Coordinates of C-alpha atoms and ligand atoms in Angstrom, one line a residue:
X141 CA -99.2 134.2 147.9
X142 CA -99.6 131.1 150.1
X143 CA -98.0 127.9 148.7
X144 CA -100.5 125.5 147.2
X145 CA -101.1 122.2 148.9
X146 CA -100.5 119.0 146.9
X147 CA -104.3 118.6 146.8
X148 CA -104.8 122.0 145.3
X149 CA -102.0 121.4 142.8
X150 CA -103.6 118.2 141.7
X151 CA -107.0 119.8 141.4
X152 CA -105.6 122.7 139.4
X153 CA -103.7 120.3 137.2
X154 CA -106.8 118.3 136.3
X155 CA -108.6 121.6 135.6
X156 CA -105.9 122.7 133.3
X157 CA -105.8 119.4 131.4
X158 CA -109.5 119.8 130.8
X159 CA -109.3 123.5 129.8
X160 CA -106.4 122.9 127.4
X161 CA -108.1 119.8 126.0
X162 CA -105.0 117.6 126.7
X163 CA -105.2 113.9 126.8
X164 CA -104.9 112.7 130.5
X165 CA -101.6 110.9 129.9
X166 CA -99.1 110.5 132.7
X167 CA -96.7 112.7 130.7
X168 CA -99.2 115.5 130.3
X169 CA -100.3 115.3 133.9
X170 CA -96.6 115.5 135.0
X171 CA -96.0 118.5 132.7
X172 CA -99.0 120.5 134.0
X173 CA -98.4 119.4 137.6
X174 CA -94.8 120.8 137.4
X175 CA -96.1 124.0 135.8
X176 CA -98.8 124.5 138.5
X177 CA -96.4 123.7 141.3
X178 CA -93.7 125.9 139.6
X179 CA -91.3 123.0 139.6
X180 CA -88.8 122.3 136.8
X181 CA -90.2 119.7 134.4
X182 CA -88.0 116.7 133.6
X183 CA -89.6 114.2 131.2
X184 CA -88.9 110.6 132.4
X185 CA -85.7 109.0 131.1
X186 CA -86.7 106.0 128.9
X187 CA -83.9 103.9 130.2
X188 CA -85.5 100.5 129.3
X189 CA -86.3 101.6 125.7
X190 CA -82.7 102.9 125.3
X191 CA -81.3 99.7 126.7
X192 CA -83.3 97.8 124.0
X193 CA -81.7 100.1 121.3
X194 CA -78.2 99.6 122.8
X195 CA -78.7 95.8 122.8
X196 CA -79.8 95.9 119.1
X197 CA -76.6 97.7 118.0
X198 CA -74.1 95.3 116.4
X199 CA -70.7 95.0 118.0
X200 CA -68.6 93.5 115.2
X201 CA -65.7 95.9 115.4
X202 CA -63.7 97.1 118.5
X203 CA -65.0 100.7 117.8
X204 CA -68.6 99.5 117.9
X205 CA -68.0 97.6 121.1
X206 CA -66.5 100.6 122.7
X207 CA -69.3 103.0 121.7
X208 CA -72.0 100.5 122.8
X209 CA -70.3 100.2 126.2
X210 CA -70.3 104.0 126.5
X211 CA -73.9 104.2 125.5
X212 CA -74.9 101.6 128.2
X213 CA -73.0 103.5 130.9
X214 CA -74.7 106.8 129.8
X215 CA -78.1 105.1 130.0
X216 CA -77.3 103.7 133.5
X217 CA -76.5 107.2 134.6
X218 CA -79.6 108.6 133.0
X219 CA -77.4 110.9 131.1
X220 CA -79.0 112.3 127.9
X221 CA -75.8 114.0 126.8
X222 CA -73.8 110.9 127.1
X223 CA -76.4 108.9 125.1
X224 CA -76.3 111.5 122.3
X225 CA -72.5 111.5 122.2
X226 CA -72.2 107.8 122.2
X227 CA -74.8 107.3 119.5
X228 CA -73.3 109.9 117.3
X229 CA -69.8 108.4 117.7
X230 CA -71.2 104.9 117.0
X231 CA -72.6 106.3 113.7
X232 CA -69.3 108.0 113.0
X233 CA -70.7 111.5 113.1
X234 CA -69.1 113.0 116.2
X235 CA -65.8 112.9 118.0
X236 CA -65.1 109.5 119.4
X237 CA -65.5 109.2 123.1
X238 CA -62.2 109.6 125.1
X239 CA -60.1 106.6 125.9
X240 CA -61.0 104.7 129.2
X241 CA -59.6 106.7 132.0
X242 CA -61.5 109.8 130.7
X243 CA -64.7 107.8 130.2
X244 CA -66.2 108.6 133.6
X245 CA -65.8 112.3 133.0
X246 CA -67.5 112.3 129.6
X247 CA -70.4 110.2 130.8
X248 CA -71.3 112.2 133.8
X249 CA -71.1 115.4 131.8
X250 CA -73.9 116.9 129.9
X251 CA -73.1 117.9 126.3
X252 CA -73.1 121.6 127.2
X253 CA -70.2 120.9 129.5
X254 CA -68.1 119.5 126.6
X255 CA -65.6 121.9 125.1
X256 CA -67.3 123.2 122.0
X257 CA -64.9 123.3 119.0
X258 CA -65.1 126.3 116.6
X259 CA -67.8 125.8 114.0
X260 CA -65.6 125.9 110.9
X261 CA -63.4 123.0 112.0
X262 CA -66.0 121.0 113.7
X263 CA -66.6 118.6 110.8
X264 CA -63.0 117.8 110.1
X265 CA -62.0 116.6 113.5
X266 CA -65.2 114.7 113.8
X267 CA -64.1 112.5 110.8
X268 CA -60.5 112.3 111.8
X269 CA -61.1 111.5 115.4
X270 CA -63.5 108.6 114.6
X271 CA -61.1 106.9 112.2
X272 CA -61.7 103.3 113.2
X273 CA -65.4 103.6 112.6
X274 CA -65.1 105.7 109.5
X275 CA -62.5 103.4 107.9
X276 CA -64.6 100.5 108.8
X277 CA -67.7 102.1 107.2
X278 CA -65.8 103.1 104.1
X279 CA -64.4 99.6 103.9
X280 CA -67.9 98.2 104.0
X281 CA -69.1 100.5 101.2
X282 CA -66.0 99.4 99.1
X283 CA -66.9 95.7 99.7
X284 CA -70.5 96.4 98.8
X285 CA -69.5 98.0 95.5
X286 CA -67.2 95.1 94.7
X287 CA -69.9 92.6 95.4
X288 CA -72.4 94.5 93.1
X289 CA -69.8 95.0 90.3
X290 CA -70.3 91.7 88.5
X291 CA -74.0 92.5 88.1
X292 CA -73.2 95.7 86.4
X293 CA -71.3 94.4 83.4
X294 CA -67.8 95.1 82.4
X295 CA -68.1 96.8 79.0
X296 CA -68.2 100.4 80.2
X297 CA -64.5 101.4 80.6
X298 CA -65.2 104.8 82.1
X299 CA -67.6 103.3 84.7
X300 CA -64.9 100.7 85.6
X301 CA -62.3 103.5 86.0
X302 CA -64.6 105.5 88.2
X303 CA -65.3 102.4 90.3
X304 CA -61.6 101.7 90.7
X305 CA -60.9 105.3 91.7
X306 CA -63.7 105.3 94.3
X307 CA -62.6 101.9 95.7
X308 CA -59.0 103.3 96.0
X309 CA -60.3 106.4 97.9
X310 CA -62.5 104.4 100.1
X311 CA -59.5 102.3 101.2
X312 CA -57.2 105.2 101.6
X313 CA -57.0 106.0 105.3
X314 CA -56.3 109.7 104.5
X315 CA -59.6 110.2 102.6
X316 CA -62.1 112.4 104.3
X317 CA -65.8 112.0 104.4
X318 CA -66.5 115.1 102.4
X319 CA -64.5 113.8 99.4
X320 CA -66.1 110.4 99.7
X321 CA -69.5 112.0 99.8
X322 CA -68.8 113.9 96.5
X323 CA -67.4 110.8 94.8
X324 CA -70.3 108.7 95.9
X325 CA -72.8 111.3 94.5
X326 CA -71.1 111.2 91.1
X327 CA -70.7 107.5 91.2
X328 CA -74.4 106.8 92.1
X329 CA -75.4 108.9 89.1
X330 CA -73.3 106.8 86.8
X331 CA -74.4 103.6 88.6
X332 CA -78.0 104.4 87.9
X333 CA -77.2 104.3 84.1
X334 CA -75.2 101.1 84.4
X335 CA -78.0 99.4 86.3
X336 CA -80.6 100.6 83.8
X337 CA -78.4 99.3 81.0
X338 CA -78.3 95.9 82.6
X339 CA -82.0 95.7 83.1
X340 CA -82.5 96.6 79.5
X341 CA -80.0 94.0 78.4
X342 CA -81.9 91.4 80.4
X343 CA -85.2 92.3 78.8
X344 CA -83.8 92.3 75.3
X345 CA -82.0 89.0 75.9
X346 CA -85.3 87.5 77.0
X347 CA -87.0 88.8 73.9
X348 CA -84.3 87.3 71.7
X349 CA -84.7 84.0 73.5
X350 CA -88.4 84.1 72.9
X351 CA -87.9 84.8 69.2
X352 CA -85.3 82.0 69.0
X353 CA -87.7 79.5 70.5
X354 CA -90.6 80.7 68.3
X355 CA -88.3 80.1 65.3
X356 CA -87.3 76.6 66.5
X357 CA -91.0 75.7 66.7
X358 CA -91.6 76.9 63.2
X359 CA -88.6 75.0 61.9
X360 CA -89.5 71.8 63.7
X361 CA -89.6 68.8 61.4
X362 CA -92.5 67.1 63.2
X363 CA -94.7 69.5 65.0
X364 CA -96.7 67.0 66.9
X365 CA -94.1 66.2 69.5
X366 CA -92.3 69.5 69.5
X367 CA -95.2 71.9 69.9
X368 CA -95.8 71.1 73.6
X369 CA -92.2 71.5 74.5
X370 CA -91.7 74.8 72.6
X371 CA -94.9 76.3 74.0
X372 CA -93.8 75.4 77.5
X373 CA -90.4 77.0 76.7
X374 CA -92.0 80.2 75.4
X375 CA -94.2 80.5 78.5
X376 CA -91.0 80.2 80.6
X377 CA -89.4 83.1 78.7
X378 CA -92.0 85.6 79.9
X379 CA -90.6 88.2 82.4
X380 CA -90.0 88.5 85.3
X381 CA -86.8 86.6 85.0
X382 CA -85.4 84.8 88.0
X383 CA -82.5 82.3 88.3
X384 CA -85.0 79.5 88.9
X385 CA -86.9 80.5 85.8
X386 CA -83.7 80.7 83.7
X387 CA -82.8 77.2 84.9
X388 CA -86.2 76.1 83.8
X389 CA -85.7 77.7 80.4
X390 CA -82.3 76.1 80.1
X391 CA -83.6 72.6 80.9
X392 CA -86.5 73.0 78.4
X393 CA -84.2 74.3 75.7
X394 CA -81.9 71.4 76.2
X395 CA -84.9 69.0 75.7
X396 CA -85.9 70.7 72.5
X397 CA -82.3 70.9 71.1
X398 CA -81.8 67.3 71.9
X399 CA -85.0 66.3 70.1
X400 CA -84.2 68.5 67.2
X401 CA -80.7 67.0 66.9
X402 CA -82.2 63.5 67.0
X403 CA -84.8 64.4 64.3
X404 CA -82.2 66.0 62.1
X405 CA -79.8 63.1 62.1
X406 CA -82.8 60.8 61.4
X407 CA -83.8 62.9 58.5
X408 CA -80.3 63.2 57.1
X409 CA -79.8 59.4 57.3
X410 CA -83.1 58.8 55.6
X411 CA -82.3 61.3 52.9
X412 CA -78.9 59.8 52.2
X413 CA -80.4 56.3 51.8
X414 CA -83.1 57.6 49.4
X415 CA -80.4 59.4 47.5
X416 CA -78.4 56.3 47.1
X417 CA -81.4 54.2 46.1
X418 CA -82.4 56.8 43.5
X419 CA -78.8 56.9 42.1
X420 CA -78.8 53.1 41.7
X421 CA -82.2 53.1 40.1
X422 CA -81.2 55.7 37.6
X423 CA -78.0 53.9 36.8
X424 CA -79.9 50.7 36.3
X425 CA -82.5 52.4 34.1
X426 CA -79.7 53.9 31.9
X427 CA -78.0 50.5 31.7
X428 CA -81.3 48.8 30.8
X429 CA -82.0 51.5 28.2
X430 CA -78.5 51.0 26.8
X431 CA -78.9 47.2 26.6
X432 CA -82.4 47.5 25.2
X433 CA -81.4 50.0 22.5
X434 CA -78.3 47.9 21.7
X435 CA -80.6 44.9 21.4
X436 CA -82.9 46.8 19.1
X437 CA -80.0 47.9 16.9
X438 CA -78.8 44.3 16.8
X439 CA -82.3 43.1 15.8
X440 CA -82.6 45.8 13.1
X441 CA -79.1 44.9 11.7
X442 CA -80.1 41.2 11.9
X443 CA -83.4 42.0 9.9
X444 CA -81.4 43.9 7.3
X445 CA -78.9 41.0 6.9
X446 CA -81.8 38.5 6.7
X447 CA -83.4 40.6 4.0
X448 CA -80.2 40.6 2.0
X449 CA -79.4 36.9 2.6
X450 CA -79.5 34.7 -0.4
X451 CA -78.9 31.4 1.2
X452 CA -79.7 29.7 4.5
X453 CA -76.0 29.7 5.3
X454 CA -76.1 33.5 5.1
X455 CA -78.9 33.6 7.7
X456 CA -77.4 31.1 10.2
X457 CA -74.7 33.5 11.7
X458 CA -77.2 36.3 11.8
X459 CA -79.6 34.1 13.8
X460 CA -76.8 33.1 16.0
X461 CA -76.0 36.7 16.8
X462 CA -79.7 37.5 17.4
X463 CA -80.0 34.5 19.8
X464 CA -76.9 35.7 21.6
X465 CA -78.2 39.2 21.8
X466 CA -81.5 38.0 23.1
X467 CA -79.8 35.9 25.7
X468 CA -77.7 38.9 26.8
X469 CA -80.8 41.0 26.8
X470 CA -82.7 38.4 28.9
X471 CA -79.7 38.1 31.2
X472 CA -79.5 41.9 31.6
X473 CA -83.3 42.1 32.2
X474 CA -82.9 39.4 34.9
X475 CA -80.1 41.3 36.5
X476 CA -82.1 44.5 36.3
X477 CA -85.1 42.8 37.8
X478 CA -83.0 41.3 40.6
X479 CA -81.4 44.6 41.4
X480 CA -84.7 46.4 41.4
X481 CA -86.1 43.8 43.7
X482 CA -83.2 44.1 46.0
X483 CA -83.7 47.9 45.9
X484 CA -87.4 47.5 46.8
X485 CA -86.3 45.3 49.8
X486 CA -83.8 48.0 50.8
X487 CA -86.5 50.7 50.6
X488 CA -88.8 48.6 52.8
X489 CA -86.0 48.1 55.3
X490 CA -85.3 51.9 55.3
X491 CA -89.0 52.6 55.9
X492 CA -89.0 50.1 58.8
X493 CA -85.9 51.8 60.1
X494 CA -87.5 55.2 60.0
X495 CA -90.6 53.9 61.8
X496 CA -88.3 52.4 64.4
X497 CA -86.5 55.8 64.7
X498 CA -89.9 57.5 65.1
X499 CA -90.7 55.2 67.9
X500 CA -87.3 55.9 69.4
X501 CA -88.0 59.6 69.1
X502 CA -91.3 59.3 70.9
X503 CA -89.5 57.4 73.7
X504 CA -86.8 60.1 73.8
X505 CA -89.5 62.7 73.9
X506 CA -91.2 60.9 76.8
X507 CA -87.9 60.9 78.5
X508 CA -87.5 64.6 78.3
X509 CA -88.0 66.4 81.5
X510 CA -91.3 68.2 80.7
X511 CA -94.8 67.0 80.3
X512 CA -96.0 68.5 77.0
X513 CA -99.6 68.9 78.1
X514 CA -99.0 71.0 81.2
X515 CA -95.5 72.2 80.7
X516 CA -94.8 70.9 84.3
X517 CA -91.8 68.7 84.9
X518 CA -92.5 65.0 84.3
X519 CA -91.3 62.1 86.6
X520 CA -87.8 62.2 85.2
X521 CA -87.6 66.0 85.7
X522 CA -89.1 65.7 89.2
X523 CA -86.5 63.2 90.2
X524 CA -83.7 65.6 89.1
X525 CA -85.4 68.5 90.8
X526 CA -85.9 66.6 94.1
X527 CA -82.2 65.5 94.1
X528 CA -81.2 69.1 93.5
X529 CA -83.4 70.5 96.3
X530 CA -82.6 67.8 98.8
X531 CA -78.9 68.3 98.4
X532 CA -79.5 72.1 98.8
X533 CA -81.3 71.3 102.1
X534 CA -78.3 69.3 103.3
X535 CA -75.9 72.0 102.3
X536 CA -77.7 75.0 103.5
X537 CA -79.8 73.5 106.3
X538 CA -83.1 75.1 105.1
X539 CA -86.5 73.6 105.3
X540 CA -88.1 72.0 102.2
X541 CA -91.7 71.1 101.8
X542 CA -93.2 68.7 99.2
X543 CA -96.8 68.8 98.4
X544 CA -98.8 66.2 96.5
X545 CA -102.1 67.3 95.1
X546 CA -104.8 65.4 93.3
X547 CA -107.7 66.9 91.4
X548 CA -111.0 66.0 92.9
X549 CA -113.6 64.0 91.0
X550 CA -111.5 64.1 87.8
X551 CA -113.0 61.0 86.4
X552 CA -116.5 62.5 86.6
X553 CA -115.2 65.7 84.8
X554 CA -113.7 63.5 82.0
X555 CA -116.9 61.4 81.8
X556 CA -119.3 64.4 81.7
X557 CA -117.3 67.0 79.7
X558 CA -115.0 64.8 77.7
X559 CA -111.3 63.9 77.8
X560 CA -110.3 67.0 75.9
X561 CA -111.9 69.2 78.7
X562 CA -110.0 67.0 81.2
X563 CA -106.8 67.9 79.4
X564 CA -107.7 71.6 79.5
X565 CA -108.4 71.3 83.3
X566 CA -104.9 69.8 83.8
X567 CA -103.2 72.6 81.9
X568 CA -105.4 75.2 83.7
X569 CA -104.3 73.8 87.1
X570 CA -100.7 74.0 86.0
X571 CA -101.1 77.6 84.8
X572 CA -102.8 78.8 87.9
X573 CA -100.1 77.1 90.1
X574 CA -97.3 78.8 88.1
X575 CA -99.0 82.1 88.6
X576 CA -99.7 81.7 92.3
X577 CA -96.6 79.9 93.6
X578 CA -93.2 81.6 94.0
X579 CA -90.8 81.4 91.0
X580 CA -88.5 79.2 93.1
X581 CA -91.3 76.6 93.6
X582 CA -91.2 73.6 91.2
X583 CA -94.3 72.0 89.7
X584 CA -94.2 68.4 88.4
X585 CA -96.9 66.1 87.0
X586 CA -96.6 63.0 89.1
X587 CA -99.3 61.0 87.4
X588 CA -102.6 61.4 85.5
X589 CA -104.2 64.1 87.6
X590 CA -101.6 64.2 90.4
X591 CA -99.0 66.9 90.8
X592 CA -96.1 67.4 93.1
X593 CA -94.9 70.9 94.2
X594 CA -91.5 71.4 95.7
X595 CA -91.4 74.4 98.1
X596 CA -87.8 75.3 99.0
X597 CA -87.0 77.4 102.1
X598 CA -90.5 76.5 103.5
X599 CA -91.4 75.0 106.8
X600 CA -94.5 72.8 107.2
X601 CA -96.9 75.5 108.4
X602 CA -95.9 77.9 105.6
X603 CA -96.2 75.0 103.0
X604 CA -99.7 74.2 104.2
X605 CA -100.5 78.0 104.0
X606 CA -99.1 78.2 100.4
X607 CA -101.2 75.2 99.2
X608 CA -104.3 76.5 100.9
X609 CA -103.7 79.9 99.1
X610 CA -103.4 78.0 95.8
X611 CA -106.6 76.1 96.5
X612 CA -108.5 79.4 97.2
X613 CA -107.1 80.9 94.0
X614 CA -108.2 77.9 92.0
X615 CA -111.7 78.1 93.3
X616 CA -111.8 81.8 92.2
X617 CA -110.7 81.0 88.6
X618 CA -112.9 79.0 86.3
X619 CA -112.2 78.0 82.7
X620 CA -114.7 77.6 79.9
X621 CA -115.7 74.3 78.3
X622 CA -117.8 75.5 75.4
X623 CA -120.4 77.7 77.2
X624 CA -119.9 76.0 80.5
X625 CA -117.9 77.4 83.4
X626 CA -115.7 74.7 85.0
X627 CA -114.2 75.0 88.4
X628 CA -111.8 72.4 89.8
X629 CA -110.7 71.7 93.3
X630 CA -108.0 69.5 94.7
X631 CA -107.0 67.6 97.8
X632 CA -103.4 67.9 98.9
X633 CA -100.9 66.6 101.5
X634 CA -97.8 68.5 102.5
X635 CA -94.7 67.0 104.1
X636 CA -91.6 68.7 105.3
X637 CA -88.4 66.7 104.5
X638 CA -87.2 65.1 107.7
X639 CA -83.5 65.2 108.7
X640 CA -82.7 61.6 107.5
X641 CA -85.5 61.3 105.0
X642 CA -85.1 60.9 101.2
X643 CA -87.1 62.9 98.7
X644 CA -89.3 59.9 97.6
X645 CA -90.0 59.1 101.3
X646 CA -91.3 62.6 101.9
X647 CA -93.4 62.5 98.8
X648 CA -94.9 59.2 100.0
X649 CA -95.9 60.9 103.3
X650 CA -97.4 63.8 101.4
X651 CA -99.3 61.2 99.3
X652 CA -100.7 59.5 102.5
X653 CA -101.8 63.0 103.9
X654 CA -103.5 63.7 100.5
X655 CA -105.3 60.3 100.8
X656 CA -106.5 61.4 104.2
X657 CA -107.7 64.7 102.8
X658 CA -109.7 62.8 100.2
X659 CA -111.2 60.7 102.9
X660 CA -112.0 63.7 105.0
X661 CA -114.3 65.1 102.2
X662 CA -111.8 66.4 99.5
X663 CA -111.0 70.1 98.6
X664 CA -108.7 70.4 101.6
X665 CA -105.0 70.5 102.5
X666 CA -103.5 68.3 105.3
X667 CA -100.0 68.3 106.7
X668 CA -98.1 65.0 107.0
Ligands
LIG524 N1 -108.3 64.1 80.4 C1 -107.4 63.4 81.0 N2 -107.7 62.5 81.9 C2 -106.7 61.8 82.6 C3 -105.4 62.0 82.2 N3 -104.6 61.2 83.0 C4 -105.5 60.5 83.8 N4 -106.8 60.9 83.5 C5 -108.0 60.4 84.1 O1 -108.1 60.8 85.5 C6 -109.1 60.0 86.1 C7 -108.7 59.8 87.5 O2 -109.8 59.1 88.2 P1 -109.7 58.6 89.7 O3 -108.4 58.1 90.0 O4 -110.9 57.7 89.9 O5 -109.9 59.9 90.6 P2 -111.1 61.0 90.7 O6 -112.2 60.8 89.8 O7 -110.4 62.3 90.6 O8 -111.5 60.8 92.2 P3 -110.9 61.4 93.5 O9 -109.4 61.4 93.3 O10 -111.3 60.4 94.6 O11 -111.5 62.7 93.7 C8 -109.2 58.8 85.3 O12 -110.5 58.8 84.7 C9 -108.1 58.9 84.2 O13 -108.5 58.4 83.0 C10 -105.1 62.9 81.2 O14 -103.9 63.2 80.8 N5 -106.1 63.6 80.6

């Protein structure tokens, strides 16, 4: 048969592509072309793609550096076998490539030219001849287990023993991969129980904390100033639990405990003073009673003596006694009256003292870190949170955004629906914010209807995005004021903390941007 011309081959190729319903890709064309022309088909070598893979491989250890070098050489030589060998050796699954000197030979060879070891011993040399990589890999597993260990608790002795045995084997250079595999399988089984236990412990602890807080609120001496704090604390105890949330719970718990302690010492002091006053009063009453009944007895005795008296001279000493007794009685009464008066004064002073303590307590309550209406941090709490976040930025060199938001037309809402609805709107905004923002974000009430949100690890564009997302969510969620659905919007400014900027300076910039957002028509977010 006469050889086909390139034109005929091309035409036949196109025909076959159509007949076989193959997509007219370069690869399919090349495949059919080779078939029609009866030429061996070699798919193109994806050198560029492989180079990208090689570049992405870490070279932290000498073993990794060596295998990546070998991989790159194999790619340059378009050698599939070399690529395969180098990749497997990099992963610790095949015999390591020979030392330099023999390198050229391995790379230019295809795998089928490599001496093939007998099947039954193939695995063992693979592990033993890639010791650097395997030991490094095992070492990493050991470190990973050690890092995870504190999170798994230390009360299960058997689990701890198993961990130590595994760590020992992982660090023993003579341990083979098969043994490690078996140990890891057993260990991961036990690990799953330990991890489940820890998750359970966390949930139960949270429930206990919730109960405790609930109890505190029931035991509170004066509910009016404790309710807000404890409700905020209970809301903070709801899972999921994060470190940030736990920190929040801790702060709020400290507030409540502090106020409880204050209240208790005030109550104890007042109680003691009342007890002392009562004791004095009873003592005085008894003394008065005694002197009165003594006086009565003296009067009665005097009357009897007067009855029996025959002469005036008999009456004179009796009268003298009665006058004396009356004088004593009057003196006692005077003393009793003076004492009772002084007690009254003391009671008034105590009452004034208690009122003062009440005022002091209100002041202390106001100084606590949380705003009772919204559960958000107050100015004091914000100041502490800003200091904490700013020093984290300096330490870790991460971006921090501060957003200042102000509810739109809040005065109108107060005027039309009432101040109580205004309060609900503030709590609603705080609630939606807590749900929508990340747990590590901090919400603080900056003023009447102004809030600040701290967004750690957030650059400006992401900060603006987050606030816009909150704004969208808020416009989706209304709350009810009687039968009326109320929707609120806000205007916000976002500033990313500058390198030499203080927290308050960044908040001021965010405030200016918020002002511009108001000027631009409200219900929008602007970056500073
Ligand atoms: N219900 C309630 N209202 C508050 C509270 N704190 C401040 N306000 C009210 O919030 C309103 C704020 O009004 P403005 O500063 O004029 O702001 P606005 O009406 O929101 O106007 P724009 O900011 O320009 O959209 C005032 O009427 C305050 O009395 C609070 O704790 N509860």
